[in-house]
Coordinates of C-alpha atoms in Angstrom, one line a residue:
X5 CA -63.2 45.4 -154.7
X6 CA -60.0 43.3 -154.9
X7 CA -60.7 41.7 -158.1
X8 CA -62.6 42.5 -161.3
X9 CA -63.9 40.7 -164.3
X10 CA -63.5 42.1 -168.1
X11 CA -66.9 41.7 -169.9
X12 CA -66.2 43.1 -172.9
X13 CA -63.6 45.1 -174.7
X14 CA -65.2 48.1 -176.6
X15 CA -62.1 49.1 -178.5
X16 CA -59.8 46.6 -180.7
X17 CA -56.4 46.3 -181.1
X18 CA -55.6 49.4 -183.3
X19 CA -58.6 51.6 -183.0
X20 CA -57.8 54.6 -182.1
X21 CA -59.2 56.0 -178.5
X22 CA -60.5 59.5 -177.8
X23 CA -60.3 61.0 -174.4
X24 CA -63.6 60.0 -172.6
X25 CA -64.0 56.9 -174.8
X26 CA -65.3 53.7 -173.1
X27 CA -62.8 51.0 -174.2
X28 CA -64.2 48.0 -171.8
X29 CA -66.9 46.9 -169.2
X30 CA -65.4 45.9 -166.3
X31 CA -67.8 43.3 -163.9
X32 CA -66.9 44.1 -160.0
X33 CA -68.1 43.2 -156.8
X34 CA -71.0 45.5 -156.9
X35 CA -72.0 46.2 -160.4
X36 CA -70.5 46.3 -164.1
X37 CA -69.1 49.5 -165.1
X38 CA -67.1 51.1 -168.6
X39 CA -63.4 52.4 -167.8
X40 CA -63.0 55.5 -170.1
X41 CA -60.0 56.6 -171.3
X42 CA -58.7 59.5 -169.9
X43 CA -56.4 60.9 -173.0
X44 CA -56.5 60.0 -176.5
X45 CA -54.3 57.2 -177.8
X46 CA -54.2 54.1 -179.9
X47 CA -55.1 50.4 -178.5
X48 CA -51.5 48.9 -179.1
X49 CA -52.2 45.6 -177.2
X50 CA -54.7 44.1 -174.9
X51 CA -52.9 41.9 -172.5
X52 CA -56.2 40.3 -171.0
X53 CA -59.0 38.9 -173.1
X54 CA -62.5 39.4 -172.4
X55 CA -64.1 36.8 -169.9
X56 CA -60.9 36.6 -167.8
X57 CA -61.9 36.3 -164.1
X58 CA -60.5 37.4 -160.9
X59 CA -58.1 40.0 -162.1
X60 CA -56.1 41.7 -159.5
X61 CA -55.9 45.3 -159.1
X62 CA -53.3 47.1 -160.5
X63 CA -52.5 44.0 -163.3
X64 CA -51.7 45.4 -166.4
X65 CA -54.7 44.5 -169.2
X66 CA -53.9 46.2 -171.8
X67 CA -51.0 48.9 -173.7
X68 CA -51.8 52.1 -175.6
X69 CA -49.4 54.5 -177.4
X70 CA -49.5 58.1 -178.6
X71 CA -49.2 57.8 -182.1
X72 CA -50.6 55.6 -184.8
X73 CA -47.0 54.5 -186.2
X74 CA -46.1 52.8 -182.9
X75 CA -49.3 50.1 -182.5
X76 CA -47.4 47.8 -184.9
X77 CA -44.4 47.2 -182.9
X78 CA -45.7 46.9 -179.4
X79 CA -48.5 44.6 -180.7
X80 CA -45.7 42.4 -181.4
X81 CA -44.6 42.4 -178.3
X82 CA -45.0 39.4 -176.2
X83 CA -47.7 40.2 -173.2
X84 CA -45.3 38.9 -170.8
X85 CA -42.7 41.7 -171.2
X86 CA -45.6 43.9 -169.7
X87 CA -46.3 42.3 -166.9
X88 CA -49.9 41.3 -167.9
X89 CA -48.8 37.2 -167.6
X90 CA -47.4 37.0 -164.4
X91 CA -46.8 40.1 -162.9
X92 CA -48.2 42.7 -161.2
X93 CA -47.8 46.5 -161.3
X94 CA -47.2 48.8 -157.8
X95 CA -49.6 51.6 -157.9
X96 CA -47.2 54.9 -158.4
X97 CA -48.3 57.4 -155.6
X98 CA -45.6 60.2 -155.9
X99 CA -43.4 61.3 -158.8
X100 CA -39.6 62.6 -157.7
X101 CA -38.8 66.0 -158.9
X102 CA -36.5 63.9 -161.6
X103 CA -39.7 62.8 -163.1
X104 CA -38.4 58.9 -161.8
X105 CA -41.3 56.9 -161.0
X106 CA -41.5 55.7 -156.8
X107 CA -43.9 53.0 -155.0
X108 CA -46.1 54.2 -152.0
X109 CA -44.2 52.6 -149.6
X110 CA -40.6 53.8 -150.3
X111 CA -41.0 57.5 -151.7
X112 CA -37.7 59.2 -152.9
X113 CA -39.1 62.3 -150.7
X114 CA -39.5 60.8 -147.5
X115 CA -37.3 58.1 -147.2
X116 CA -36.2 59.1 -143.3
X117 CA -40.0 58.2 -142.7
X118 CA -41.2 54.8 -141.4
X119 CA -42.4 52.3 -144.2
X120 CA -45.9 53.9 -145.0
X121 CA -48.5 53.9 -147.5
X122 CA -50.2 57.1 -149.2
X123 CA -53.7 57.3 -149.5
X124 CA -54.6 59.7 -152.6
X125 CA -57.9 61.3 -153.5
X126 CA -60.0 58.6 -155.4
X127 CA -61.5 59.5 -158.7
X128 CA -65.0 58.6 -157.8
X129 CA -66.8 59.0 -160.8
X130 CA -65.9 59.6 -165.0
X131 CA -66.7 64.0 -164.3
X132 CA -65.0 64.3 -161.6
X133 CA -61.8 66.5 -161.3
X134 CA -61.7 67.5 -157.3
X135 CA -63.6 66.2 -154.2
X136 CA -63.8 67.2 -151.0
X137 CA -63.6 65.2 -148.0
X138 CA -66.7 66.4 -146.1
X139 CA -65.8 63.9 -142.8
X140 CA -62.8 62.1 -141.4
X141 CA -64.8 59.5 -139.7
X142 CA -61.6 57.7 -138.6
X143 CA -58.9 59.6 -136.2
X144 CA -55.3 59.9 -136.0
X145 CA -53.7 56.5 -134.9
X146 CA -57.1 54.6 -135.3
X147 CA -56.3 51.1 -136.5
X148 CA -58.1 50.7 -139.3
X149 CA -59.2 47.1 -140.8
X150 CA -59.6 46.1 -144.4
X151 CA -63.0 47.3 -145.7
X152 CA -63.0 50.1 -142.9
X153 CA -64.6 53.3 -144.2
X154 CA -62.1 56.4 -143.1
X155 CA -63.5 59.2 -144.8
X156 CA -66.8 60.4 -146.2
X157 CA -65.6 62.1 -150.2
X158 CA -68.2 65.0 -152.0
X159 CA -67.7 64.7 -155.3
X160 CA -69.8 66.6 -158.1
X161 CA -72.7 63.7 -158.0
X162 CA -72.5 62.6 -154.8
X163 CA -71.2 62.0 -150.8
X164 CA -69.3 58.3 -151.2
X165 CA -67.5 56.7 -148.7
X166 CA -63.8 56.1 -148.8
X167 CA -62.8 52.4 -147.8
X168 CA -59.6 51.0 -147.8
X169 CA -58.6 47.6 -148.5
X170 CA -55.7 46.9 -146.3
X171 CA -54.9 46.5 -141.9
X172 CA -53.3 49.3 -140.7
X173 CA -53.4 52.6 -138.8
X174 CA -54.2 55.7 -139.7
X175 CA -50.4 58.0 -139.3
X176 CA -51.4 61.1 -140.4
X177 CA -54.3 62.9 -141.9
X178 CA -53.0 65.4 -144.2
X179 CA -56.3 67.1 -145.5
X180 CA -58.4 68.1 -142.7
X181 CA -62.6 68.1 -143.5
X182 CA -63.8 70.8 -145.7
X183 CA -61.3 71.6 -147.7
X184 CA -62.3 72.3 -151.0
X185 CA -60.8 71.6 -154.4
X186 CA -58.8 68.4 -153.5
X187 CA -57.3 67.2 -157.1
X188 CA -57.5 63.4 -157.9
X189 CA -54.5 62.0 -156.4
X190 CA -53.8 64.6 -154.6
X191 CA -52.5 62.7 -150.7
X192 CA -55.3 62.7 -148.4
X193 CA -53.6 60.3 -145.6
X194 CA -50.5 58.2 -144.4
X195 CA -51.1 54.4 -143.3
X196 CA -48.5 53.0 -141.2
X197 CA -48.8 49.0 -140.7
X198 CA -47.7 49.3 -136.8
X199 CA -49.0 52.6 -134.6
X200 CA -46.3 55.2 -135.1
X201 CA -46.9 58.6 -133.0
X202 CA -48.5 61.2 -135.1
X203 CA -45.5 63.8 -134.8
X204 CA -43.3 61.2 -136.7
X205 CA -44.8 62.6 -140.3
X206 CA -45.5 66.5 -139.2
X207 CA -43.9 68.5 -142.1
X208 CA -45.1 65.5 -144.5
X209 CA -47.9 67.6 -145.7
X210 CA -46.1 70.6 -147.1
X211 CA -43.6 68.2 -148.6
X212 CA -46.7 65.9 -150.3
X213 CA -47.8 69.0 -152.0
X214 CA -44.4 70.0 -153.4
X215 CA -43.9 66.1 -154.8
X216 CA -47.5 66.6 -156.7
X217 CA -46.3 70.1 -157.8
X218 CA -45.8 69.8 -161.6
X219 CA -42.2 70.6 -161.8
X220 CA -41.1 73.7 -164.5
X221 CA -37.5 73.8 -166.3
X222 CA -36.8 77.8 -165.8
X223 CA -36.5 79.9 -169.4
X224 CA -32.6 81.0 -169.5
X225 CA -32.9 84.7 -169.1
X226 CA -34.2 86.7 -172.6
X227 CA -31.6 89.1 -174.2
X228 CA -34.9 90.5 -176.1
X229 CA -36.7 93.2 -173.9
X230 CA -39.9 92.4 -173.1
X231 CA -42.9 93.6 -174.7
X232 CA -45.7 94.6 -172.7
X233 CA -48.9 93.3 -173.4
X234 CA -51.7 95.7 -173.7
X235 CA -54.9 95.5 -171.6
X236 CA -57.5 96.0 -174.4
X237 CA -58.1 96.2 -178.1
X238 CA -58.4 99.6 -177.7
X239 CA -54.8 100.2 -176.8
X240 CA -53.6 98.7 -180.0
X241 CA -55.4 102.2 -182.0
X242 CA -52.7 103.5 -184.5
X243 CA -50.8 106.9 -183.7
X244 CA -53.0 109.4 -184.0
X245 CA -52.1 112.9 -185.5
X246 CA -52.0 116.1 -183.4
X247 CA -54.8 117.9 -182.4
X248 CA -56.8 114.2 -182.8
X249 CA -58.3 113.0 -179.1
X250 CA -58.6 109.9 -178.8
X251 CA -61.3 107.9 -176.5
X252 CA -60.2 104.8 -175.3
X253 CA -62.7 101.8 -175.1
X254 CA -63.7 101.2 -171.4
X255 CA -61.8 98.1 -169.9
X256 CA -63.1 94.7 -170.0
X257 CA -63.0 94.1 -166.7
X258 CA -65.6 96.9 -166.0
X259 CA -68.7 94.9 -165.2
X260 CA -71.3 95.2 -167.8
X261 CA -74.1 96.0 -165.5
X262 CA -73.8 98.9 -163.1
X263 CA -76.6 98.2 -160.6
X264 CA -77.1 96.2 -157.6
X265 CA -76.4 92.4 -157.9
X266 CA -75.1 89.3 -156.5
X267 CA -72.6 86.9 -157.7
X268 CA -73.8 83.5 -156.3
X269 CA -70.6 81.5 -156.7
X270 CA -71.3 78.4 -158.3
X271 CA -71.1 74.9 -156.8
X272 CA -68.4 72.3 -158.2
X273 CA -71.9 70.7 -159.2
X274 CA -73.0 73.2 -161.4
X275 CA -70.1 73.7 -162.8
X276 CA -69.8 70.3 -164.4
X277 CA -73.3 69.8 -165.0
X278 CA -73.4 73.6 -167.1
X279 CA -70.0 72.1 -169.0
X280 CA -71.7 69.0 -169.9
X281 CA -74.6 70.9 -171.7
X282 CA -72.7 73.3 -173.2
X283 CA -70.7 70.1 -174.7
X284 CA -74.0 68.5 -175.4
X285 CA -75.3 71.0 -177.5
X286 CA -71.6 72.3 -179.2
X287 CA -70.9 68.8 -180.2
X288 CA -74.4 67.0 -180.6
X289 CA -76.7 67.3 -183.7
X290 CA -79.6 67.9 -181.8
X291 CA -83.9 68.0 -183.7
X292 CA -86.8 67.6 -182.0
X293 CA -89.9 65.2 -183.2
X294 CA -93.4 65.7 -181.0
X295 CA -96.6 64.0 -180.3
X296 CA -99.7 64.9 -178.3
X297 CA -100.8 61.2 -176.2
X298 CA -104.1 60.6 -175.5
X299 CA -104.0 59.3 -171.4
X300 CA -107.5 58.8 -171.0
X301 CA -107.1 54.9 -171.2
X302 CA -104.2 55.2 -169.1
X303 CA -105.9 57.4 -166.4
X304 CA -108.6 54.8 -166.0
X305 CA -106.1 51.4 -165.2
X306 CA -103.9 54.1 -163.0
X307 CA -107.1 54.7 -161.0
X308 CA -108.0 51.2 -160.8
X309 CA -104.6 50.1 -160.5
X310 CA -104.5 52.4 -157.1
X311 CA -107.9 51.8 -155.8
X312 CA -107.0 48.2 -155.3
X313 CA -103.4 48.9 -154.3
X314 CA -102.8 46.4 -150.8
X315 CA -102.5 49.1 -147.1
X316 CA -99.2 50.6 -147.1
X317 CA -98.5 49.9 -150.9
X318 CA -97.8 53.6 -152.7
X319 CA -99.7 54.6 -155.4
X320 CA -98.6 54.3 -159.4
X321 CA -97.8 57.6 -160.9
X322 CA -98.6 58.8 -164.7
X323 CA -94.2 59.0 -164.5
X324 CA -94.4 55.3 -163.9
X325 CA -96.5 54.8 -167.1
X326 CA -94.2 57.0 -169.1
X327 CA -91.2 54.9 -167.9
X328 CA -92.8 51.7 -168.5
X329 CA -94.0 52.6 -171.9
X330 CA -90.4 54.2 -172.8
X331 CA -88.9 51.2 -171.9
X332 CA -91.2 49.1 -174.1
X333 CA -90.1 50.7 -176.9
X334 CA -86.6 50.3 -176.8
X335 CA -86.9 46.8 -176.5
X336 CA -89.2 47.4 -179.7
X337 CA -86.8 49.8 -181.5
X338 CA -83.4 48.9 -180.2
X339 CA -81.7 51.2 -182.9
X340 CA -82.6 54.4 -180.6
X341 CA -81.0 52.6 -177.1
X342 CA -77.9 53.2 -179.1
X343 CA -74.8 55.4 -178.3
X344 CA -72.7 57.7 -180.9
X345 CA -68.8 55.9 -180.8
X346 CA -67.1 57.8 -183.5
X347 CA -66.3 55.4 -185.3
X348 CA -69.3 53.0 -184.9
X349 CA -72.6 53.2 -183.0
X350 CA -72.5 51.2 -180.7
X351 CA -76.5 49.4 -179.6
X352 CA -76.6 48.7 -176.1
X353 CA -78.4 45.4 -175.1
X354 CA -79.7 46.3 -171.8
X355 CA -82.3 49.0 -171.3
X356 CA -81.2 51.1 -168.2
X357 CA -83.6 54.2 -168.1
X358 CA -82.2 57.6 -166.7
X359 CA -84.8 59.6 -165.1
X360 CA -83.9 63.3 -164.3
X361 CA -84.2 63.8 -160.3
X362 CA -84.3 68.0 -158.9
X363 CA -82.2 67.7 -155.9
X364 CA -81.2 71.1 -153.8
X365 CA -78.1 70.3 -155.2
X366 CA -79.3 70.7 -159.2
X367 CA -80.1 67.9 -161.2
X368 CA -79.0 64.5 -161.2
X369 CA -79.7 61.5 -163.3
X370 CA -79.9 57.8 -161.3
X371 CA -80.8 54.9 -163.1
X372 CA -83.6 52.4 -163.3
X373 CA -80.9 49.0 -164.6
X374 CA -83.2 46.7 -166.7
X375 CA -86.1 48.5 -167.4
X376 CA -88.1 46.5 -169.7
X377 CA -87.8 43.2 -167.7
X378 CA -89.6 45.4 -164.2
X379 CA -93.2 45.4 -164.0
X380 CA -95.1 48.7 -163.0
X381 CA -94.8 48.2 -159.5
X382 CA -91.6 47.3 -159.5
X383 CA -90.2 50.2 -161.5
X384 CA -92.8 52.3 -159.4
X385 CA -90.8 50.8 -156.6
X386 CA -87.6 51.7 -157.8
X387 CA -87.5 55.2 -159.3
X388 CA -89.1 56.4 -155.7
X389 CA -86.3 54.4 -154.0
X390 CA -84.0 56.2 -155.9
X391 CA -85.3 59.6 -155.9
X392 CA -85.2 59.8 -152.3
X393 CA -81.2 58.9 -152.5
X394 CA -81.1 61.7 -154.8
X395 CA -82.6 63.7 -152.2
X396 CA -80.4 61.9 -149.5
X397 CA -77.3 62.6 -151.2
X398 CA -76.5 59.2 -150.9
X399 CA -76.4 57.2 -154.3
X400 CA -73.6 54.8 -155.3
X401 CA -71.8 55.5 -158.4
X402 CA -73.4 52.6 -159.7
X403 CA -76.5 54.2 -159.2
X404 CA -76.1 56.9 -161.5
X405 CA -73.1 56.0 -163.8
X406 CA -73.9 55.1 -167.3
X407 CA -77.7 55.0 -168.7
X408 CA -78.8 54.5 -172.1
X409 CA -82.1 56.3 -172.3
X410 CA -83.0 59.7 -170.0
X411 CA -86.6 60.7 -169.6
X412 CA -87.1 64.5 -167.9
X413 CA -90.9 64.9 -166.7
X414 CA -91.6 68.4 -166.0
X415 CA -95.4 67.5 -166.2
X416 CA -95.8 67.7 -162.2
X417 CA -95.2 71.9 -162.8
X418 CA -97.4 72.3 -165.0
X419 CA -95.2 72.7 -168.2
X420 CA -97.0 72.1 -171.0
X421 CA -94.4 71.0 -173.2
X422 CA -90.3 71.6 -173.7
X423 CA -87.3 70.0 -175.7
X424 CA -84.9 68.8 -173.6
X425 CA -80.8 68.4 -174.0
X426 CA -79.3 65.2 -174.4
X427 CA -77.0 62.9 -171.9
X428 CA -74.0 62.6 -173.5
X429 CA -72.9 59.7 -174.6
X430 CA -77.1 58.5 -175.0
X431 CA -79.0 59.6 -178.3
X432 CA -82.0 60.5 -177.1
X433 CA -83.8 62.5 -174.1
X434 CA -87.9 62.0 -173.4
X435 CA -89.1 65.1 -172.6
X436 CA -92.8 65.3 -170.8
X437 CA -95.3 67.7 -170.5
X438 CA -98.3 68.5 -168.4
X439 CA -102.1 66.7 -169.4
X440 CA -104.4 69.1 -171.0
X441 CA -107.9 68.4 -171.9
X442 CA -109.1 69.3 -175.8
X443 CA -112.3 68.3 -177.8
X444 CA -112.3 65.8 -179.9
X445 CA -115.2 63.7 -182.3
X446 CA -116.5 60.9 -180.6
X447 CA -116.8 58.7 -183.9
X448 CA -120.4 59.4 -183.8
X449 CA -121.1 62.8 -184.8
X450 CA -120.4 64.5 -182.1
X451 CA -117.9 65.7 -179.4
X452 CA -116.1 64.6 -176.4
X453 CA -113.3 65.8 -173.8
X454 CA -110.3 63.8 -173.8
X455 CA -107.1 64.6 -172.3
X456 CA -103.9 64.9 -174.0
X457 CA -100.2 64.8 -173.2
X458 CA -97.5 66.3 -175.3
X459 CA -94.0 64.6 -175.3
X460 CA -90.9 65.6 -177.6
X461 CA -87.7 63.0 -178.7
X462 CA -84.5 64.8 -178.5
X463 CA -82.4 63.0 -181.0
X464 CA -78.9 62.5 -182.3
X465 CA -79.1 63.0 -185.5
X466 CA -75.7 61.1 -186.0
X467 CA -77.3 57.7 -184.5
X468 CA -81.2 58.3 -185.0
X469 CA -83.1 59.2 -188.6
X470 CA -86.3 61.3 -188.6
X471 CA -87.8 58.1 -190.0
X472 CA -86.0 55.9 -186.8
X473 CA -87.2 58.4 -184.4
X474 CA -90.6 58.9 -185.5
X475 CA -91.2 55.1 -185.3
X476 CA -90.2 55.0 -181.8
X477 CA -92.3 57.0 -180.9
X478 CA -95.3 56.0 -182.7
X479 CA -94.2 52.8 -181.0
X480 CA -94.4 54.9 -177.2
X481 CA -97.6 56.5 -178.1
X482 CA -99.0 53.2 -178.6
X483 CA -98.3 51.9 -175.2
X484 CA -99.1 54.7 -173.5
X485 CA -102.5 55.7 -175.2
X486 CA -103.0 51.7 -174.5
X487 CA -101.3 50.1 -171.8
X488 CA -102.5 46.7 -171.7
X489 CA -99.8 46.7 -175.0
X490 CA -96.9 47.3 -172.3
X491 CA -98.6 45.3 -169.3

């Protein structure tokens, strides 16, 4: 990507922002994504309106400020005293220990150094926080052309490749593969524009990490003694008189269980997918509406639908029917493909279906972009096309950035049914059970067996009603007791 395009601003000029908050779709080379702000602020001033083209990297498009009181007077401002009009802003790769701002090429640090460049760890997708570079695939003094991929980056969704955008040669590696934990621009590597020999920069690495070290002003020394803090409640029990034992409380850090375990240490993965639940279910009104389908219609086109399927051609699946009818009904009831934005809610216009993927790595979410405009096949097509990246470790964050609807089928293992928790920032989460045959009247006195499936609508009760939720799914239920409504 060299340039982008700006679709659509989410946030006006003095709305206030909250950390996380999508403030504007940005159109690249490879697919439209939100930029969400990292800290909470106020829009001040957007510098670039919505439709611009061809925007450079780095160009300023728009201010924020800290506090309410000063939106007034920088949206005043002309946009040419930011830079957005003409100008263009240099990246800032290291901070001096004075806290002065310094471009890559010239740090304050390592000015005795040939004219270099500092590659930093890329922030690769909204959750993450660290990566780790799993493969250098290019070497010390490699020359390395624009669109050259140098590295292979785990983050906590996927394995991406790093490419750079400039000539060069690779100076100095100063991560080696494997090492865990790296922050977000943290330096990674040196680019030199001519070959240099490698020893030129040995040293640079301990001094890049002490010119990302947060600096810390040193307390003057305290003329009050210190008071010792004690290691449990228990230790704060009043004087006791004489004669009086006391028992202290056992410490905290005495494990509760005494037997034989394991501690399986948890993979950067888990980690962010257990915090995003845990914030799901803290911060989201959650209820629950269910319905039992009848699939028998839909059981009979899927088996004729596969008995004339073309050599080579894989089979439809009852998931493909759930898909397909789910995204029916959001093109039917558009109010539920809608997203909680604090101060509005904000309806999405495309339908772009999550669909939860078990991976040995946990579980992962890629997305099916347009899913009421695909046919069966074609979603058929797709969500097996995708699963096996899943699999593969090797989705694009395109791939599984953003979504508007998630659908989690545990069907397949025999789950009868189960309430699932929702995606933040969707409103609602299709969770699917197994089929189950019961008897039912046939409409003529008597009995048949027909076989049912139980789905429940995890809602937001912020964005969706009872009433708005139980009409989408009437409106599913409909499509997938019939089909031919969906087909």
């Amino acid at each position: 990507m060299e340039t982008g395009n700006i679709v659509s601003w989410m946030k006006k000029e003095g709305e206030h922002v909250a950390e996380g908050d999508a403030i504007a779709e940005i159109e690249t080379d490879k697919a439209t994504l939100t930029m969400d702000a990292q800290d909470e602020c106020y829009m001040a001033k957007i510098l670039v309106p919505e439709g611009t083209t061809d925007i450079e990297i780095g160009r300023p498009i728009a201010v924020s400020v800290e506090e309410a009181k000063d939106v007034e007077a920088v949206a005043a401002m002309e946009a040419s005293m930011f830079g957005g009009a003409t100008q263009e802003v240099t990246p800032v790769v290291t901070e001096a220990i004075s806290g002065q701002s310094t471009p890559p090429s010239e740090p304050s640090h390592f000015a005795s150094y040939p004219e270099h460049a500092v590659l930093e760890m890329p922030k690769l997708s909204p959750t993450m926080e660290t990566g780790v570079i799993s493969e250098w695939i290019k070497a010390e003094g490699d020359e390395i052309k624009s669109g050259d991929v140098i590295a292979s980056i785990e983050t906590d969704k996927a394995t991406i490749d790093f490419e750079v955008h400039e000539d060069g040669y690779l100076a100095k590696i100063l991560v080696e593969a494997g090492k865990p934990d790296i922050a977000i621009g943290q330096p990674v590597a040196i680019m030199t524009e001519t070959p240099v020999e490698t020893v030129v920069f040995e040293g640079y690495q301990k001094e890049a990490a002490q010119a990302v070290e947060p600096v810390t002003e040193e307390e003057p020394p305290s003329t009050i003694p210190a008071i010792e803090e004690p290691s449990s409640p228990a230790e704060l029990a009043p004087p006791t008189k004489a004669g009086v034992e006391t028992v202290k409380a056992p410490s905290s850090k005495t494990p509760a269980w005494e037997g034989s375990y394991e501690d399986i240490e948890l993979t950067k993965y888990r980690k962010i997918t257990g915090a995003r639940l845990v914030e799901s279910k803290q911060s989201i009104p959650h209820y629950y509406l269910s319905v039992a389908c009848c699939v028998d219609k839909m059981n009979e086109m899927r088996t004729r639908i596969n008995d004339t399927r073309k050599d080579g051609e894989p089979k439809v699946s009852v998931n493909d029917f759930v898909l397909k009818a789910c995204a029916v009904a959001l093109r039917k009831v558009p109010e539920v493909n809608s997203q909680w934005a604090g101060e509005s809610i904000r309806q999405m216009h495309a339908v772009d279906l999550s669909v939860a993927v078990q991976t040995e790595r946990g579980l992962i979410t890629p997305i099916v972009p347009d899913a009421d405009r695909k046919t069966l096949k074609e979603m058929s097509a797709k969500v097996r096309e995708l699963a096996q990246k899943a699999k593969e470790n090797t989705l694009l964050p395109a791939e599984f950035m953003g979504g508007t609807f998630t659908v989690s089928n545990l069907g397949m293992f025999g789950i009868d049914e189960f309430s699932a928790v929702i995606n933040p920032p969707q409103a609602a989460i299709l969770a699917v059970g197994t089929g189950h045959e019961k008897v039912v009247p046939n409409g003529e006195g008597g009995f048949t067996n027909s076989q049912f499936m139980t789905v429940t609508l995890s809602c937001d009760h912020r964005v969706i009603d009872g009433a708005l939720g139980s009409r989408w799914l009437a409106c599913f239920q409909e499509n997938i007791e019939d089909p031919i409504n969906m087909l």
